[in-house]
Steps between C-alpha positions, in 0.01 A plus 500: 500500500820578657628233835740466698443157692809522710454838685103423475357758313239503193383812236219431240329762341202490147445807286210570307561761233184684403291475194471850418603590129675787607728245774673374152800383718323373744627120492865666564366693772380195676849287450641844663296460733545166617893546450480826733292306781738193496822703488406729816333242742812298379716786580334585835488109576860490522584787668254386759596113557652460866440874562394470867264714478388371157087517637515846619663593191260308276214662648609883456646441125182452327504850383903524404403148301220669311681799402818252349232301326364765320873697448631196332151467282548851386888424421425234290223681325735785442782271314271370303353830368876608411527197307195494334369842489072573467347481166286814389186279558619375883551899537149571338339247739671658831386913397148334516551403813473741819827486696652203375855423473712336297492218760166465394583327203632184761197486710495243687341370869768296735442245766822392688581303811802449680542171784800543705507230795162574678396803341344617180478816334262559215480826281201520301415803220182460258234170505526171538519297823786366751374201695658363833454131651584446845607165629139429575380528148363825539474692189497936538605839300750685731491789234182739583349582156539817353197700419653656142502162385141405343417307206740541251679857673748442670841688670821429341859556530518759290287725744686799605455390871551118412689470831307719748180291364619173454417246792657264719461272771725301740410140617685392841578132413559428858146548564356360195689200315525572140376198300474699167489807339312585163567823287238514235428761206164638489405222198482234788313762718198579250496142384365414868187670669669537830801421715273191617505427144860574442613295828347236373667487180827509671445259698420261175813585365737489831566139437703605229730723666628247677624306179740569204582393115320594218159345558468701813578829286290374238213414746563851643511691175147328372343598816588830480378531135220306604350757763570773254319368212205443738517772708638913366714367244744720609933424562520290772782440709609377816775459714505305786737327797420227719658371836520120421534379841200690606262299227465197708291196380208625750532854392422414133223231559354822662550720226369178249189464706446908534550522119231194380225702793568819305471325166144382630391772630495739215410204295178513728473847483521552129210209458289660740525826282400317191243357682348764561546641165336209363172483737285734294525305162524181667130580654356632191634198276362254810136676474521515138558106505267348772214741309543271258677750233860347421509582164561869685734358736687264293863604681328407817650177561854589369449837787335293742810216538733751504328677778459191697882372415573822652297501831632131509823661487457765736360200797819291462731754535284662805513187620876442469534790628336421815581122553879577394528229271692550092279654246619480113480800342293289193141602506416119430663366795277282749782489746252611807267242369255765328373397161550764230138412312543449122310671245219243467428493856488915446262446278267216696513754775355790305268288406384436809329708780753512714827640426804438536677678809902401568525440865683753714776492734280498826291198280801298459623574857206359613526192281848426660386537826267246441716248315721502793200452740384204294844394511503471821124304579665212248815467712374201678685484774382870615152419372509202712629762801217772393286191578631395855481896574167504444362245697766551829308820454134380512570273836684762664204753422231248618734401826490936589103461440408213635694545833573829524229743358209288524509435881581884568197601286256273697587626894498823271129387470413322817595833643281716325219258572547509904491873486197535283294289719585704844466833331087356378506451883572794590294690304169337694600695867405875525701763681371445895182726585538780722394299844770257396283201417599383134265556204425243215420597161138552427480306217573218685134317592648260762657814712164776568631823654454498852 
């Protein structure tokens, strides 16, 4: 990395050179390579500080930067070939090759980035990833991918149109704060399934950015070996810069937190996988066993605690996850409270009718919910106001009946009674006769027609 702190302006740049036997020079070609990037954006940063029209210019020199990149690559390729001319089998390996230059022999991919005041330029030929953190904590790839590149293909400087195809991006600082910027070879990118996967992994290593000695490079250097041994195995490297001021004490408790949810999450994920992996055999051995046969299912009880430790496992971290409290990454830890059965109680259990069945995240919701209801009926003081509730209620409800309801509902009643009896009154008296003279009903003994 190349700096100048006083005029404000950063250049970092990682080369990967490629594996191919015939790329026999390949580890010079990616030293050129990083030389070449640092030297131009170096160049170009200070013909550009105080320019004032330093943004306009930025923007429309992406191309002219390319083009110098790749010039000085080629320059430095060239001197070297003078001094140390091909062998016959370097030769032999390029005729078997379809249109491939003596550059060829230096192949190499380039990621570069240059920070001048609010403004970053990043250049970006072959794999491997460029990461960007706003001031938020916001982790994204500015560089679109490039469609050449897949699996272990990928374009190169030595292309023949290594500056038409290479890509580039501008980030307008002004707009976005830049917290930090990662530059990473392709053996951090395949050692991650992701840029989920590879944002996280930054953001368990940002903490050391922010340090220095040699424990921090030696804490640095074992994590990068680290991820390669368990990930593609390939080179990995990484350059990175970070804006100190803009890692606040907030900002990384966030990035903590986000990092330990992450952690658990794929932890969850990965158990739910073997899980399921494990439920056919698990069944079998469980039939095999409560038929009576162990001597055929004699790993049952070794299976069967390991399948429980792991649904055990996979309801404390659910439920971490949902309560928000710390969860150990130990797959014996009771820190949510949830007993991790031993392999004697396994083995009670399959001996009994009723397996065992870890309780899930809704379960153990539940079960909080409750504690903190029962909680609150043996708080005496609000028991004692439950109480008083209760029974204000119960006079006020028998006040409204007694006084209220009750004596509307019986003139409801007396009403209905009054107006039954005249309409059975009614009902005796006929419509008059013709001559006028009223007519009774004939039914009637005491009233004859007349």
């Amino acid at each position: 990395m190349l700096a100048d702190t006083d005029a404000g302006w950063y250049a970092l740049a990682v080369a990967d050179g490629h594996g191919d036997t015939i790329c026999s020079r390949s580890a010079l070609g990616a030293r050129f390579a990083v030389d070449a990037a640092l030297d131009s954006l170096a160049a170009f940063a200070r013909d550009m500080t105080g320019h004032p029209l330093m943004r306009n210019v930025t923007m429309d020199s992406a191309v002219d930067l390319k083009q110098r990149i790749v010039a000085v690559w080629h320059a430095s390729c060239k001197k070297d070939l003078d001094a140390n001319p091909m062998s016959e089998p370097e030769r032999e390996g390029l005729q078997g090759r379809r249109n491939a230059s003596s550059f060829y022999l230096y192949g190499t991919t380039l990621i570069c980035a240059l920070v001048i005041d609010d403004l970053c330029l990043l250049f970006q030929q072959g794999d491997g990833s460029c990461a960007f953190m706003d001031g938020k904590g916001n982790w994204t790839i500015p560089i679109d991918d490039d469609e050449r590149c897949v699996g272990n293909i990928t374009t190169s400087l030595s292309d023949a149109d290594a500056s038409e195809s290479m890509r580039h991006a501008v980030i307008d600082g002004s707009n976005a704060h830049i917290a930090a910027l990662m530059l990473a070879s392709d053996g951090i990118e395949k050692s991650v399934s992701g840029n989920e996967a590879l944002f996280d992994w930054l953001d368990g290593i940002l903490p050391l950015w922010g340090k220095s000695g040699d424990a921090t490079e030696l804490q640095l250097e074992n994590c990068l070996t680290s991820l390669s041994e368990q990930g593609s195995g390939d080179d990995a490297s990484l350059a990175a810069l970070v804006c100190p001021e803009a890692l606040t004490d907030n900002l990384l408790s966030m990035i903590a937190a986000r990092h330990h949810v992450f952690g658990l999450t794929s932890e969850a994920e990965q158990i739910r996988l073997r899980l399921i992996s494990m439920q056919r055999k698990h069944d079998h051995l469980s039939r095999l066993w409560k038929d009576g046969r162990k001597d055929d299912a004699r790993e049952y009880p070794d299976y069967h605690a390991t399948y429980v430790q792991l649904q055990t496992r996979l309801a404390e971290i659910e439920r971490g996850l949902l309560l928000g409290f710390e969860v150990d990454k130990e797959i014996e830890t009771t820190h949510s409270g949830v007993e991790v059965p031993t392999k004697d109680d396994c083995i009670r259990v399959a001996d009994s009718a009723m397996p065992y069945q870890a309780p899930s995240a809704h379960g153990l919701q539940m079960q909080a919910s409750s504690s903190v209801s029962l909680s609150f009926y043996r708080t005496p003081l609000l028991a004692l106001a439950f109480v008083l509730a209760l029974i204000v209620g119960g006079v006020m409800g028998f006040i409204i009946w007694r006084f209220v309801w009750r004596p509307n509902t019986m003139i409801a009643h007396q009403v209905i009674d009054s107006s039954s009896d005249e309409l059975q009154e009614e009902s005796l008296i006929q419509p008059d006769s013709i001559d006028g003279s009223p007519q009774f009903d004939s039914t009637d003994d005491s009233h004859p027609v007349a």
